[in-house]
Amino acid sequence: MQTYEPFKSGKVREVYDIGDSLIMVATDRISAFDHILKNQITGKGAVLTAMSSFWFDYTKDLIPNHMISTNPSDMPEFFQSDEFAGKSMKVKKLRMLPLECIVRGYITGSGWASYKENGCVCGIALPEGLEESQKLPEAIYTPSTKAEIGLHDENISYEKSIEVLEKEFPGRGEEYARELKDQTLALYNRCAEYAKGRGIIIADTKFEFGLDEDGNVVLADEMLTPDSSRFWPAEGYAAGRPQPSYDKQYVRDWLKEHPDSDYLLPDDVIDRTIEKYREAYRLLTGKDL
């Protein structure tokens, strides 16, 4: 049996080159505040893979995506072991674009902190008098650069995103920037409406895109998972305060309350985290993992 080594390891994902395509494996690692935590969240990788697969299928009429298959029989034998069970996705090879495409439908987190300071989020002026967790009049697009592990992504303006893309794609920066913005907002608006009907508010999320061999923009990486999004229960939602969540905000909050934890979680926090991830998947898809 041929063995493979990842050619790229991120905070959570490992990527393997199998020749004509890639295998993306969502591990059980979890990151917060740009650190990979010392614990693993058993079962988390399977939730991320299954949820991304669901959303890729749900939005494939809006924009093509990189997913080929999550069926192990479509992958080399190496990836058919228990180690990779449920965590692997066969995907197309793309030239990844150097931006994280963030969309915010509600004001929370760093956006709320910025708004309190100067009335803006990532340089975008918002109406006066907004409350924490309030729904914005319309979703806003706030791209960022991609940083290496241990470094912070940098929030940038839409105009700066044009410059970033123009450096890599002379003559096409503005075209690609506009398409990324339009696609990000279209994806968010459709999926947020769907999720609301299933009892989940998607407060914000991020998307990543790449180019296929013909230069077409393709949705890639993960999509609307508890790692890349803020999921709030719709029941009991009220502006003016922080919200309970189905995502890793629970881990972030625990780490803030325990600054001496050295990024090591207790067992009860691990158990509660995977429960939240699985509940989000069940509510959104109507299925249990």
Tab-separated table of C-alpha atoms in Angstrom:
chain	number	residue	atom	x	y	z
A	1	MET	CA	0.000	0.000	0.000
A	2	GLN	CA	1.322	3.426	-0.925
A	3	THR	CA	1.733	5.785	2.004
A	4	TYR	CA	1.369	9.553	1.973
A	5	GLU	CA	2.707	12.455	3.995
A	6	PRO	CA	0.910	15.798	4.237
A	7	PHE	CA	2.561	18.526	2.192
A	8	LYS	CA	0.683	21.169	4.159
A	9	SER	CA	-0.419	21.223	7.798
A	10	GLY	CA	-2.625	24.015	9.091
A	11	LYS	CA	-4.066	24.692	12.516
A	12	VAL	CA	-6.672	21.988	11.983
A	13	ARG	CA	-6.319	20.530	8.483
A	14	GLU	CA	-3.686	18.408	6.797
A	15	VAL	CA	-3.507	18.262	3.019
A	16	TYR	CA	-2.140	15.355	0.973
A	17	ASP	CA	-1.247	15.367	-2.713
A	18	ILE	CA	-2.457	12.211	-4.489
A	19	GLY	CA	-1.528	13.321	-7.999
A	20	ASP	CA	-4.549	14.580	-9.885
A	21	SER	CA	-6.309	15.827	-6.722
A	22	LEU	CA	-5.837	16.434	-3.009
A	23	ILE	CA	-7.080	14.788	0.173
A	24	MET	CA	-8.008	17.319	2.854
A	25	VAL	CA	-8.176	15.826	6.344
A	26	ALA	CA	-9.905	17.691	9.167
A	27	THR	CA	-8.107	16.589	12.327
A	28	ASP	CA	-9.504	16.699	15.853
A	29	ARG	CA	-7.173	19.586	16.703
A	30	ILE	CA	-8.708	22.864	17.827
A	31	SER	CA	-7.214	26.335	17.716
A	32	ALA	CA	-8.052	29.554	19.515
A	33	PHE	CA	-6.347	32.945	19.609
A	34	ASP	CA	-3.935	31.732	16.906
A	35	HIS	CA	-2.718	28.825	19.057
A	36	ILE	CA	-3.246	25.107	18.545
A	37	LEU	CA	-4.541	23.794	21.864
A	38	LYS	CA	-2.846	20.877	23.583
A	39	ASN	CA	-6.038	18.801	23.622
A	40	GLN	CA	-7.850	17.192	20.768
A	41	ILE	CA	-11.647	17.217	20.511
A	42	THR	CA	-12.476	13.612	19.591
A	43	GLY	CA	-14.946	13.489	16.715
A	44	LYS	CA	-14.524	17.130	15.752
A	45	GLY	CA	-12.857	16.438	12.402
A	46	ALA	CA	-15.761	14.278	11.277
A	47	VAL	CA	-18.237	17.055	12.131
A	48	LEU	CA	-16.229	19.635	10.176
A	49	THR	CA	-15.988	17.393	7.120
A	50	ALA	CA	-19.657	16.401	7.160
A	51	MET	CA	-20.833	19.984	7.663
A	52	SER	CA	-18.637	21.384	4.895
A	53	SER	CA	-19.897	18.623	2.595
A	54	PHE	CA	-23.497	19.558	3.392
A	55	TRP	CA	-22.965	23.249	2.639
A	56	PHE	CA	-20.910	22.629	-0.519
A	57	ASP	CA	-23.776	20.543	-1.864
A	58	TYR	CA	-26.369	23.117	-0.777
A	59	THR	CA	-24.648	26.000	-2.589
A	60	LYS	CA	-23.217	24.291	-5.667
A	61	ASP	CA	-25.719	26.106	-7.900
A	62	LEU	CA	-24.377	29.482	-6.677
A	63	ILE	CA	-20.682	28.833	-7.199
A	64	PRO	CA	-18.565	25.772	-8.021
A	65	ASN	CA	-16.614	24.300	-5.110
A	66	HIS	CA	-13.597	22.080	-4.730
A	67	MET	CA	-15.321	18.989	-3.277
A	68	ILE	CA	-15.058	15.787	-5.306
A	69	SER	CA	-16.023	13.128	-2.749
A	70	THR	CA	-16.103	12.189	0.928
A	71	ASN	CA	-16.454	8.472	0.139
A	72	PRO	CA	-13.330	6.588	1.247
A	73	SER	CA	-13.711	4.198	-1.692
A	74	ASP	CA	-12.913	7.145	-3.984
A	75	MET	CA	-9.591	7.676	-2.195
A	76	PRO	CA	-6.328	5.712	-2.074
A	77	GLU	CA	-6.296	2.742	0.316
A	78	PHE	CA	-4.097	4.689	2.741
A	79	PHE	CA	-7.061	6.951	3.592
A	80	GLN	CA	-9.501	4.074	4.161
A	81	SER	CA	-8.236	3.310	7.684
A	82	ASP	CA	-9.979	4.202	10.949
A	83	GLU	CA	-7.506	7.059	11.426
A	84	PHE	CA	-9.132	8.964	8.565
A	85	ALA	CA	-12.705	7.715	8.940
A	86	GLY	CA	-15.184	10.524	8.302
A	87	LYS	CA	-12.476	13.182	8.325
A	88	SER	CA	-11.304	13.136	4.712
A	89	MET	CA	-12.482	14.958	1.614
A	90	LYS	CA	-11.133	14.487	-1.891
A	91	VAL	CA	-10.875	17.911	-3.513
A	92	LYS	CA	-9.740	19.627	-6.697
A	93	LYS	CA	-6.357	21.262	-6.947
A	94	LEU	CA	-6.666	25.047	-6.991
A	95	ARG	CA	-4.468	28.111	-6.838
A	96	MET	CA	-5.631	29.525	-3.531
A	97	LEU	CA	-6.342	33.239	-3.284
A	98	PRO	CA	-4.460	35.096	-0.507
A	99	LEU	CA	-7.516	36.382	1.383
A	100	GLU	CA	-9.906	35.223	4.047
A	101	CYS	CA	-13.340	36.457	3.004
A	102	ILE	CA	-15.128	37.386	6.218
A	103	VAL	CA	-18.787	38.361	6.352
A	104	ARG	CA	-20.560	39.740	9.410
A	105	GLY	CA	-24.330	39.745	9.761
A	106	TYR	CA	-24.389	40.653	13.457
A	107	ILE	CA	-22.095	42.829	15.549
A	108	THR	CA	-20.081	40.787	18.011
A	109	GLY	CA	-16.552	39.830	19.021
A	110	SER	CA	-13.786	42.049	17.696
A	111	GLY	CA	-16.333	43.902	15.580
A	112	TRP	CA	-18.267	44.947	18.672
A	113	ALA	CA	-15.051	46.048	20.395
A	114	SER	CA	-14.115	48.165	17.372
A	115	TYR	CA	-17.602	49.668	17.082
A	116	LYS	CA	-17.588	50.767	20.726
A	117	GLU	CA	-14.261	52.479	20.133
A	118	ASN	CA	-14.912	54.363	16.899
A	119	GLY	CA	-18.305	53.426	15.442
A	120	CYS	CA	-16.691	51.339	12.699
A	121	VAL	CA	-15.967	47.685	11.967
A	122	CYS	CA	-12.854	47.164	9.839
A	123	GLY	CA	-13.133	50.761	8.650
A	124	ILE	CA	-16.809	50.474	7.702
A	125	ALA	CA	-18.933	53.095	9.466
A	126	LEU	CA	-22.082	51.642	11.039
A	127	PRO	CA	-25.253	53.348	12.329
A	128	GLU	CA	-25.164	54.859	15.806
A	129	GLY	CA	-26.833	53.152	18.735
A	130	LEU	CA	-26.209	49.510	17.845
A	131	GLU	CA	-26.220	47.023	20.714
A	132	GLU	CA	-23.966	44.020	21.218
A	133	SER	CA	-25.079	41.041	19.094
A	134	GLN	CA	-27.534	43.192	17.123
A	135	LYS	CA	-28.362	42.220	13.548
A	136	LEU	CA	-26.777	44.658	11.105
A	137	PRO	CA	-28.978	46.476	8.580
A	138	GLU	CA	-27.198	44.380	5.958
A	139	ALA	CA	-24.282	41.973	6.092
A	140	ILE	CA	-20.842	43.554	5.643
A	141	TYR	CA	-17.755	42.162	3.923
A	142	THR	CA	-14.501	42.540	5.873
A	143	PRO	CA	-11.626	40.640	4.223
A	144	SER	CA	-8.351	39.811	5.900
A	145	THR	CA	-4.948	38.572	4.885
A	146	LYS	CA	-3.921	35.008	5.695
A	147	ALA	CA	-1.281	34.610	8.391
A	148	GLU	CA	1.025	31.753	9.226
A	149	ILE	CA	0.336	29.682	12.350
A	150	GLY	CA	1.027	31.748	15.468
A	151	LEU	CA	0.578	35.074	13.695
A	152	HIS	CA	-2.535	37.230	13.458
A	153	ASP	CA	-4.534	37.688	10.286
A	154	GLU	CA	-4.708	41.367	9.326
A	155	ASN	CA	-8.100	42.946	8.676
A	156	ILE	CA	-7.936	45.035	5.528
A	157	SER	CA	-10.271	47.286	3.560
A	158	TYR	CA	-11.949	46.223	0.342
A	159	GLU	CA	-9.673	48.676	-1.478
A	160	LYS	CA	-6.617	47.049	0.084
A	161	SER	CA	-7.897	43.617	-0.994
A	162	ILE	CA	-7.800	44.867	-4.586
A	163	GLU	CA	-4.126	45.804	-4.110
A	164	VAL	CA	-3.301	42.405	-2.588
A	165	LEU	CA	-4.906	40.554	-5.498
A	166	GLU	CA	-3.451	42.900	-8.114
A	167	LYS	CA	0.074	42.094	-6.931
A	168	GLU	CA	-0.525	38.396	-7.567
A	169	PHE	CA	-2.770	38.767	-10.608
A	170	PRO	CA	-1.772	41.924	-12.522
A	171	GLY	CA	-4.693	43.405	-14.374
A	172	ARG	CA	-7.282	41.260	-12.597
A	173	GLY	CA	-7.119	42.414	-8.972
A	174	GLU	CA	-10.261	44.531	-9.075
A	175	GLU	CA	-12.213	41.849	-10.948
A	176	TYR	CA	-11.301	39.127	-8.472
A	177	ALA	CA	-11.882	41.380	-5.454
A	178	ARG	CA	-15.356	42.259	-6.661
A	179	GLU	CA	-16.230	38.621	-7.344
A	180	LEU	CA	-14.995	37.491	-3.917
A	181	LYS	CA	-17.101	40.155	-2.220
A	182	ASP	CA	-20.214	39.368	-4.243
A	183	GLN	CA	-19.869	35.602	-3.779
A	184	THR	CA	-19.167	35.908	-0.051
A	185	LEU	CA	-22.282	38.003	0.556
A	186	ALA	CA	-24.467	35.812	-1.675
A	187	LEU	CA	-23.340	32.624	0.086
A	188	TYR	CA	-23.846	34.113	3.524
A	189	ASN	CA	-27.281	35.535	2.796
A	190	ARG	CA	-28.620	32.266	1.394
A	191	CYS	CA	-27.140	30.053	4.098
A	192	ALA	CA	-28.019	32.392	6.980
A	193	GLU	CA	-31.646	32.381	5.863
A	194	TYR	CA	-31.648	28.578	5.683
A	195	ALA	CA	-29.977	28.216	9.086
A	196	LYS	CA	-32.405	30.637	10.738
A	197	GLY	CA	-35.215	28.332	9.659
A	198	ARG	CA	-33.414	25.458	11.398
A	199	GLY	CA	-32.981	27.342	14.666
A	200	ILE	CA	-29.438	28.682	14.213
A	201	ILE	CA	-28.295	32.260	13.667
A	202	ILE	CA	-25.061	32.521	11.681
A	203	ALA	CA	-23.600	35.694	13.163
A	204	ASP	CA	-20.489	35.704	11.001
A	205	THR	CA	-18.277	33.368	9.041
A	206	LYS	CA	-15.343	33.206	6.642
A	207	PHE	CA	-14.884	31.674	3.223
A	208	GLU	CA	-11.813	30.906	1.170
A	209	PHE	CA	-11.576	30.699	-2.591
A	210	GLY	CA	-9.150	29.493	-5.222
A	211	LEU	CA	-8.788	29.524	-8.994
A	212	ASP	CA	-9.143	26.502	-11.245
A	213	GLU	CA	-6.902	25.951	-14.260
A	214	ASP	CA	-9.143	28.217	-16.358
A	215	GLY	CA	-8.931	31.104	-13.859
A	216	ASN	CA	-12.470	30.650	-12.540
A	217	VAL	CA	-13.181	31.403	-8.855
A	218	VAL	CA	-13.994	28.254	-6.875
A	219	LEU	CA	-15.134	27.949	-3.243
A	220	ALA	CA	-12.619	25.943	-1.208
A	221	ASP	CA	-11.280	24.966	2.229
A	222	GLU	CA	-14.092	24.526	4.798
A	223	MET	CA	-17.555	26.027	4.741
A	224	LEU	CA	-19.803	27.249	7.557
A	225	THR	CA	-18.432	25.000	10.267
A	226	PRO	CA	-18.352	25.743	14.001
A	227	ASP	CA	-14.618	26.419	13.538
A	228	SER	CA	-15.083	29.113	10.919
A	229	SER	CA	-18.390	30.641	12.048
A	230	ARG	CA	-20.331	31.940	15.011
A	231	PHE	CA	-23.497	29.872	15.430
A	232	TRP	CA	-26.077	31.121	17.928
A	233	PRO	CA	-29.337	29.452	18.959
A	234	ALA	CA	-32.220	31.434	17.473
A	235	GLU	CA	-34.395	30.557	20.443
A	236	GLY	CA	-33.746	33.064	23.206
A	237	TYR	CA	-31.735	35.419	21.016
A	238	ALA	CA	-31.793	39.018	22.224
A	239	ALA	CA	-29.529	41.912	21.333
A	240	GLY	CA	-27.717	43.763	24.086
A	241	ARG	CA	-25.663	40.897	25.472
A	242	PRO	CA	-23.337	38.061	24.434
A	243	GLN	CA	-25.089	34.971	23.055
A	244	PRO	CA	-24.715	31.293	23.867
A	245	SER	CA	-23.159	29.470	20.922
A	246	TYR	CA	-22.723	26.166	19.119
A	247	ASP	CA	-19.174	26.943	18.067
A	248	LYS	CA	-15.676	27.266	19.497
A	249	GLN	CA	-16.566	30.579	21.132
A	250	TYR	CA	-17.265	28.362	24.147
A	251	VAL	CA	-13.574	27.384	24.160
A	252	ARG	CA	-12.443	30.981	23.636
A	253	ASP	CA	-14.578	32.133	26.567
A	254	TRP	CA	-13.163	29.419	28.832
A	255	LEU	CA	-9.609	30.370	27.881
A	256	LYS	CA	-10.322	34.038	28.638
A	257	GLU	CA	-11.614	33.048	32.077
A	258	HIS	CA	-8.555	30.832	32.695
A	259	PRO	CA	-5.531	32.802	31.427
A	260	ASP	CA	-3.106	30.438	33.176
A	261	SER	CA	-4.462	27.323	31.428
A	262	ASP	CA	-1.496	27.158	29.026
A	263	TYR	CA	-4.012	26.199	26.284
A	264	LEU	CA	-4.909	22.934	28.039
A	265	LEU	CA	-8.639	22.211	28.361
A	266	PRO	CA	-10.274	20.126	31.116
A	267	ASP	CA	-12.291	17.063	30.107
A	268	ASP	CA	-15.660	18.667	30.758
A	269	VAL	CA	-14.886	21.526	28.354
A	270	ILE	CA	-13.784	19.017	25.700
A	271	ASP	CA	-17.004	17.000	26.131
A	272	ARG	CA	-19.213	20.087	26.021
A	273	THR	CA	-17.440	21.395	22.922
A	274	ILE	CA	-18.037	18.274	20.825
A	275	GLU	CA	-21.636	18.175	22.052
A	276	LYS	CA	-22.125	21.699	20.715
A	277	TYR	CA	-20.555	20.818	17.349
A	278	ARG	CA	-22.742	17.726	16.946
A	279	GLU	CA	-25.880	19.604	17.955
A	280	ALA	CA	-25.184	22.284	15.348
A	281	TYR	CA	-24.791	19.596	12.693
A	282	ARG	CA	-28.010	17.874	13.737
A	283	LEU	CA	-30.022	21.103	13.688
A	284	LEU	CA	-28.670	22.232	10.316
A	285	THR	CA	-28.873	18.927	8.462
A	286	GLY	CA	-31.596	17.029	10.332
A	287	LYS	CA	-29.173	14.111	10.717
A	288	ASP	CA	-27.075	12.654	13.514
A	289	LEU	CA	-23.428	11.751	13.020
